[in-house]
mmCIF file of C-alpha atoms and ligand atoms in Angstrom:
data_model
loop_
_atom_site.group_PDB
_atom_site.id
_atom_site.type_symbol
_atom_site.label_atom_id
_atom_site.label_comp_id
_atom_site.label_asym_id
_atom_site.label_seq_id
_atom_site.Cartn_x
_atom_site.Cartn_y
_atom_site.Cartn_z
ATOM 1 C CA UNK C 1 75.989 104.738 117.251
ATOM 2 C CA UNK C 2 77.518 104.546 120.743
ATOM 3 C CA UNK C 3 80.842 102.914 121.600
ATOM 4 C CA UNK C 4 78.994 100.052 123.329
ATOM 5 C CA UNK C 5 76.772 99.489 120.286
ATOM 6 C CA UNK C 6 79.826 99.400 118.005
ATOM 7 C CA UNK C 7 81.635 96.938 120.300
ATOM 8 C CA UNK C 8 78.479 94.788 120.363
ATOM 9 C CA UNK C 9 78.787 94.512 116.549
ATOM 10 C CA UNK C 10 82.391 93.293 116.952
ATOM 11 C CA UNK C 11 81.262 90.689 119.501
ATOM 12 C CA UNK C 12 78.328 89.546 117.355
ATOM 13 C CA UNK C 13 80.709 89.098 114.399
ATOM 14 C CA UNK C 14 83.231 87.064 116.408
ATOM 15 C CA UNK C 15 85.817 89.746 115.666
ATOM 16 C CA UNK C 16 87.319 90.142 119.149
ATOM 17 C CA UNK C 17 90.120 87.591 119.015
ATOM 18 C CA UNK C 18 92.408 86.338 121.772
ATOM 19 C CA UNK C 19 95.793 84.666 121.253
ATOM 20 C CA UNK C 20 99.268 85.949 120.343
ATOM 21 C CA UNK C 21 99.293 88.435 117.484
ATOM 22 C CA UNK C 22 102.037 90.263 115.574
ATOM 23 C CA UNK C 23 100.677 93.719 114.816
ATOM 24 C CA UNK C 24 101.478 95.911 111.810
ATOM 25 C CA UNK C 25 103.944 97.891 113.953
ATOM 26 C CA UNK C 26 105.804 94.696 114.923
ATOM 27 C CA UNK C 27 104.454 94.959 118.467
ATOM 28 C CA UNK C 28 102.745 91.960 120.022
ATOM 29 C CA UNK C 29 99.315 91.705 121.616
ATOM 30 C CA UNK C 30 97.046 89.121 123.204
ATOM 31 C CA UNK C 31 94.047 90.831 121.565
ATOM 32 C CA UNK C 32 93.142 91.457 117.940
ATOM 33 C CA UNK C 33 90.167 93.192 116.386
ATOM 34 C CA UNK C 34 89.529 91.391 113.108
ATOM 35 C CA UNK C 35 87.641 94.157 111.337
ATOM 36 C CA UNK C 36 87.254 92.095 108.164
ATOM 37 C CA UNK C 37 84.881 89.819 110.102
ATOM 38 C CA UNK C 38 82.780 92.788 111.197
ATOM 39 C CA UNK C 39 82.734 94.247 107.702
ATOM 40 C CA UNK C 40 81.937 90.984 105.878
ATOM 41 C CA UNK C 41 78.261 91.721 106.520
ATOM 42 C CA UNK C 42 77.367 94.586 104.167
ATOM 43 C CA UNK C 43 74.453 95.842 106.313
ATOM 44 C CA UNK C 44 76.680 95.962 109.378
ATOM 45 C CA UNK C 45 79.492 97.654 107.438
ATOM 46 C CA UNK C 46 77.104 100.280 106.184
ATOM 47 C CA UNK C 47 75.628 100.909 109.665
ATOM 48 C CA UNK C 48 79.127 101.313 111.156
ATOM 49 C CA UNK C 49 80.044 103.823 108.444
ATOM 50 C CA UNK C 50 76.892 105.826 109.112
ATOM 51 C CA UNK C 51 77.836 105.793 112.807
ATOM 52 C CA UNK C 52 81.294 107.100 111.934
ATOM 53 C CA UNK C 53 79.876 109.812 109.671
ATOM 54 C CA UNK C 54 77.769 111.044 112.607
ATOM 55 C CA UNK C 55 80.967 111.561 114.619
ATOM 56 C CA UNK C 56 82.124 114.275 112.220
ATOM 57 C CA UNK C 57 81.250 117.910 112.913
ATOM 58 C CA UNK C 58 78.736 119.069 110.287
ATOM 59 C CA UNK C 59 80.980 121.816 108.826
ATOM 60 C CA UNK C 60 83.861 119.358 108.358
ATOM 61 C CA UNK C 61 81.549 116.760 106.856
ATOM 62 C CA UNK C 62 80.277 119.230 104.273
ATOM 63 C CA UNK C 63 83.830 120.035 103.142
ATOM 64 C CA UNK C 64 84.848 116.440 102.319
ATOM 65 C CA UNK C 65 85.391 115.890 98.591
ATOM 66 C CA UNK C 66 86.655 112.309 98.703
ATOM 67 C CA UNK C 67 87.667 109.591 101.118
ATOM 68 C CA UNK C 68 90.949 107.706 100.910
ATOM 69 C CA UNK C 69 91.880 104.615 102.851
ATOM 70 C CA UNK C 70 94.959 102.404 103.181
ATOM 71 C CA UNK C 71 94.571 98.843 101.848
ATOM 72 C CA UNK C 72 93.746 96.199 102.842
ATOM 73 C CA UNK C 73 91.945 96.916 106.093
ATOM 74 C CA UNK C 74 90.720 100.363 105.063
ATOM 75 C CA UNK C 75 89.114 99.425 101.747
ATOM 76 C CA UNK C 76 85.681 98.191 102.833
ATOM 77 C CA UNK C 77 85.065 100.764 105.540
ATOM 78 C CA UNK C 78 86.424 103.464 103.191
ATOM 79 C CA UNK C 79 83.957 102.450 100.496
ATOM 80 C CA UNK C 80 81.079 102.472 102.992
ATOM 81 C CA UNK C 81 82.184 105.911 104.240
ATOM 82 C CA UNK C 82 82.067 107.123 100.647
ATOM 83 C CA UNK C 83 78.478 105.903 100.487
ATOM 84 C CA UNK C 84 77.572 107.483 103.848
ATOM 85 C CA UNK C 85 79.067 110.852 102.826
ATOM 86 C CA UNK C 86 78.018 110.785 99.168
ATOM 87 C CA UNK C 87 81.589 111.104 97.826
ATOM 88 C CA UNK C 88 84.041 108.903 95.916
ATOM 89 C CA UNK C 89 86.182 106.413 97.842
ATOM 90 C CA UNK C 90 89.740 105.594 96.745
ATOM 91 C CA UNK C 91 92.399 103.448 98.319
ATOM 92 C CA UNK C 92 96.166 103.445 98.689
ATOM 93 C CA UNK C 93 98.086 100.203 98.387
ATOM 94 C CA UNK C 94 101.699 99.150 98.887
ATOM 95 C CA UNK C 95 102.770 96.500 96.357
ATOM 96 C CA UNK C 96 106.352 97.786 96.647
ATOM 97 C CA UNK C 97 106.177 98.439 100.405
ATOM 98 C CA UNK C 98 105.098 102.100 100.453
ATOM 99 C CA UNK C 99 101.580 103.435 99.940
ATOM 100 C CA UNK C 100 100.648 104.741 96.499
ATOM 101 C CA UNK C 101 97.483 105.579 94.546
ATOM 102 C CA UNK C 102 97.110 103.183 91.607
ATOM 103 C CA UNK C 103 94.281 101.957 89.338
ATOM 104 C CA UNK C 104 93.704 105.359 87.768
ATOM 105 C CA UNK C 105 92.807 107.001 91.105
ATOM 106 C CA UNK C 106 93.909 110.651 91.186
ATOM 107 C CA UNK C 107 93.214 113.844 93.118
ATOM 108 C CA UNK C 108 92.923 117.467 92.152
ATOM 109 C CA UNK C 109 95.655 119.537 93.875
ATOM 110 C CA UNK C 110 94.235 120.719 97.208
ATOM 111 C CA UNK C 111 91.374 118.174 97.209
ATOM 112 C CA UNK C 112 89.860 118.014 100.685
ATOM 113 C CA UNK C 113 90.062 114.425 101.800
ATOM 114 C CA UNK C 114 88.948 112.293 104.745
ATOM 115 C CA UNK C 115 91.352 109.447 105.644
ATOM 116 C CA UNK C 116 89.513 106.279 106.694
ATOM 117 C CA UNK C 117 91.120 103.371 108.601
ATOM 118 C CA UNK C 118 89.766 100.238 110.183
ATOM 119 C CA UNK C 119 92.131 100.222 113.186
ATOM 120 C CA UNK C 120 94.722 102.641 114.574
ATOM 121 C CA UNK C 121 97.272 101.153 116.976
ATOM 122 C CA UNK C 122 100.488 103.228 116.817
ATOM 123 C CA UNK C 123 99.217 105.477 114.002
ATOM 124 C CA UNK C 124 102.188 104.573 111.781
ATOM 125 C CA UNK C 125 100.045 103.261 108.899
ATOM 126 C CA UNK C 126 97.777 106.315 109.065
ATOM 127 C CA UNK C 127 100.704 108.737 108.995
ATOM 128 C CA UNK C 128 102.302 106.896 106.068
ATOM 129 C CA UNK C 129 98.985 106.854 104.197
ATOM 130 C CA UNK C 130 98.482 110.585 104.804
ATOM 131 C CA UNK C 131 102.016 111.355 103.557
ATOM 132 C CA UNK C 132 101.300 109.386 100.370
ATOM 133 C CA UNK C 133 97.935 111.133 99.859
ATOM 134 C CA UNK C 134 99.519 114.567 100.393
ATOM 135 C CA UNK C 135 102.177 113.716 97.815
ATOM 136 C CA UNK C 136 99.252 113.174 95.384
ATOM 137 C CA UNK C 137 97.878 116.653 96.214
ATOM 138 C CA UNK C 138 95.416 115.884 99.033
ATOM 139 C CA UNK C 139 94.647 118.178 101.906
ATOM 140 C CA UNK C 140 93.749 115.817 104.756
ATOM 141 C CA UNK C 141 90.897 117.323 106.772
ATOM 142 C CA UNK C 142 90.651 114.567 109.373
ATOM 143 C CA UNK C 143 90.784 110.818 109.940
ATOM 144 C CA UNK C 144 88.116 108.396 111.099
ATOM 145 C CA UNK C 145 88.631 104.790 112.194
ATOM 146 C CA UNK C 146 86.396 102.060 113.508
ATOM 147 C CA UNK C 147 88.782 101.487 116.403
ATOM 148 C CA UNK C 148 91.499 103.523 118.106
ATOM 149 C CA UNK C 149 93.521 100.914 119.982
ATOM 150 C CA UNK C 150 95.817 103.632 121.329
ATOM 151 C CA UNK C 151 92.930 105.015 123.409
ATOM 152 C CA UNK C 152 93.755 108.557 122.329
ATOM 153 C CA UNK C 153 97.583 108.268 122.459
ATOM 154 C CA UNK C 154 98.309 108.075 118.709
ATOM 155 C CA UNK C 155 99.155 111.481 117.228
ATOM 156 C CA UNK C 156 97.947 111.620 113.629
ATOM 157 C CA UNK C 157 98.524 115.358 113.187
ATOM 158 C CA UNK C 158 94.898 115.899 112.051
ATOM 159 C CA UNK C 159 91.591 115.725 113.971
ATOM 160 C CA UNK C 160 90.779 112.076 114.636
ATOM 161 C CA UNK C 161 87.283 110.647 115.182
ATOM 162 C CA UNK C 162 87.242 106.934 116.117
ATOM 163 C CA UNK C 163 84.012 105.038 116.755
ATOM 164 C CA UNK C 164 85.577 102.979 119.555
ATOM 165 C CA UNK C 165 88.554 103.767 121.790
ATOM 166 C CA UNK C 166 90.059 100.807 123.576
ATOM 167 C CA UNK C 167 93.370 100.182 125.281
ATOM 168 C CA UNK C 168 94.602 96.640 124.759
ATOM 169 C CA UNK C 169 98.198 96.206 125.996
ATOM 170 C CA UNK C 170 100.930 95.846 123.357
ATOM 171 C CA UNK C 171 104.435 94.487 123.992
ATOM 172 C CA UNK C 172 107.861 94.602 122.387
ATOM 173 C CA UNK C 173 108.750 91.147 120.987
ATOM 174 C CA UNK C 174 111.789 90.968 123.332
ATOM 175 C CA UNK C 175 109.660 91.775 126.360
ATOM 176 C CA UNK C 176 106.729 89.370 126.239
ATOM 177 C CA UNK C 177 104.765 88.320 129.305
ATOM 178 C CA UNK C 178 105.166 84.529 129.915
ATOM 179 C CA UNK C 179 101.589 83.690 128.841
ATOM 180 C CA UNK C 180 102.248 85.194 125.389
ATOM 181 C CA UNK C 181 105.764 83.768 125.048
ATOM 182 C CA UNK C 182 104.226 80.320 125.596
ATOM 183 C CA UNK C 183 102.070 80.390 122.445
ATOM 184 C CA UNK C 184 103.053 80.767 118.768
ATOM 185 C CA UNK C 185 102.464 84.186 117.230
ATOM 186 C CA UNK C 186 100.357 84.810 114.130
ATOM 187 C CA UNK C 187 100.332 87.888 111.895
ATOM 188 C CA UNK C 188 96.858 88.531 110.480
ATOM 189 C CA UNK C 189 97.609 91.782 108.581
ATOM 190 C CA UNK C 190 99.254 92.193 105.168
ATOM 191 C CA UNK C 191 102.143 94.615 105.872
ATOM 192 C CA UNK C 192 105.409 92.945 104.804
ATOM 193 C CA UNK C 193 107.884 92.446 107.625
HETATM 194 O O1 PRP N 1 98.417 102.140 113.672
HETATM 195 P P1 PRP N 1 99.300 101.004 113.223
HETATM 196 O O2 PRP N 1 100.290 100.589 114.269
HETATM 197 O O3 PRP N 1 99.945 101.303 111.906
HETATM 198 O O4 PRP N 1 98.370 99.715 113.039
HETATM 199 C C1 PRP N 1 97.130 99.739 112.392
HETATM 200 C C2 PRP N 1 97.210 99.214 110.989
HETATM 201 O O5 PRP N 1 97.430 97.793 111.034
HETATM 202 C C3 PRP N 1 96.477 97.133 110.220
HETATM 203 O O6 PRP N 1 96.928 97.043 108.887
HETATM 204 P P2 PRP N 1 98.093 96.044 108.429
HETATM 205 O O7 PRP N 1 99.347 96.840 108.246
HETATM 206 O O8 PRP N 1 98.154 94.888 109.340
HETATM 207 O O9 PRP N 1 97.679 95.569 106.996
HETATM 208 P P3 PRP N 1 96.270 95.345 106.258
HETATM 209 O O10 PRP N 1 95.411 96.537 106.451
HETATM 210 O O11 PRP N 1 96.705 95.214 104.837
HETATM 211 O O12 PRP N 1 95.695 94.082 106.787
HETATM 212 C C4 PRP N 1 95.274 98.039 110.246
HETATM 213 O O13 PRP N 1 94.470 97.832 109.095
HETATM 214 C C5 PRP N 1 95.908 99.417 110.224
HETATM 215 O O14 PRP N 1 96.190 99.828 108.903
HETATM 216 O O1 ORO N 2 97.902 96.972 115.035
HETATM 217 C C1 ORO N 2 97.433 96.181 114.195
HETATM 218 O O2 ORO N 2 98.091 95.729 113.259
HETATM 219 C C2 ORO N 2 96.023 95.723 114.343
HETATM 220 C C3 ORO N 2 95.432 95.541 115.537
HETATM 221 C C4 ORO N 2 94.120 95.063 115.593
HETATM 222 O O3 ORO N 2 93.529 94.853 116.666
HETATM 223 N N1 ORO N 2 93.460 94.806 114.459
HETATM 224 C C5 ORO N 2 94.035 95.006 113.271
HETATM 225 O O4 ORO N 2 93.392 94.763 112.235
HETATM 226 N N2 ORO N 2 95.312 95.451 113.208
HETATM 227 MG MG1 MG N 3 95.746 98.328 107.443
#
């Protein structure tokens, strides 16, 4: 799947939003990729995961023992990646504010894991999720994401294979352009502020 084909799926799903958004990092943006809208169609979710799996070098792909993804945004695409790669899919969640494996999910020490995200903006969530997975014994081989909003700037410390790279501007809340300052901000994601 090419970048243009993947973006066409976002457009078809009405997932390219415009407005004033508070991102997970606290930064602000006039653009938001609502991946849940893209992934609400199971056929589309599955096709995007197969596209992502094709991005992985064959040797790396063959080494993956499990996929792990950070909730909420990572759960559906993580599950579909598990299907595409023929491995189990687990998720990390943060009921107390930091990512942890719950629900009986566990890893063998040294388990070779692929981290799966829906969106990477600053990479903070990915790095926190990888730290939590390593604390459970994982060796993180690489990360994949539907969208890299940093357009290659985010440093995840492992090889990173996004389906789409895009560079939407982000702003500090104290330094908003007038057109954003003029409209109320909404926070679509679930990270607690
Ligand atoms: O690279 P970052 O700057 O960390 O931003 C990307 C993260 O933000 C979103 O999650 P969010 O924290 O909004 O919560 P959700 O997945 O529970 O909706 C998205 O799903 C990524 O996890
Ligand atoms: O940085 C984020 O929080 C973020 C940006 C985006 O476009 N989509 C999303 O789900 N999260
Ligand atoms: Mg998330």
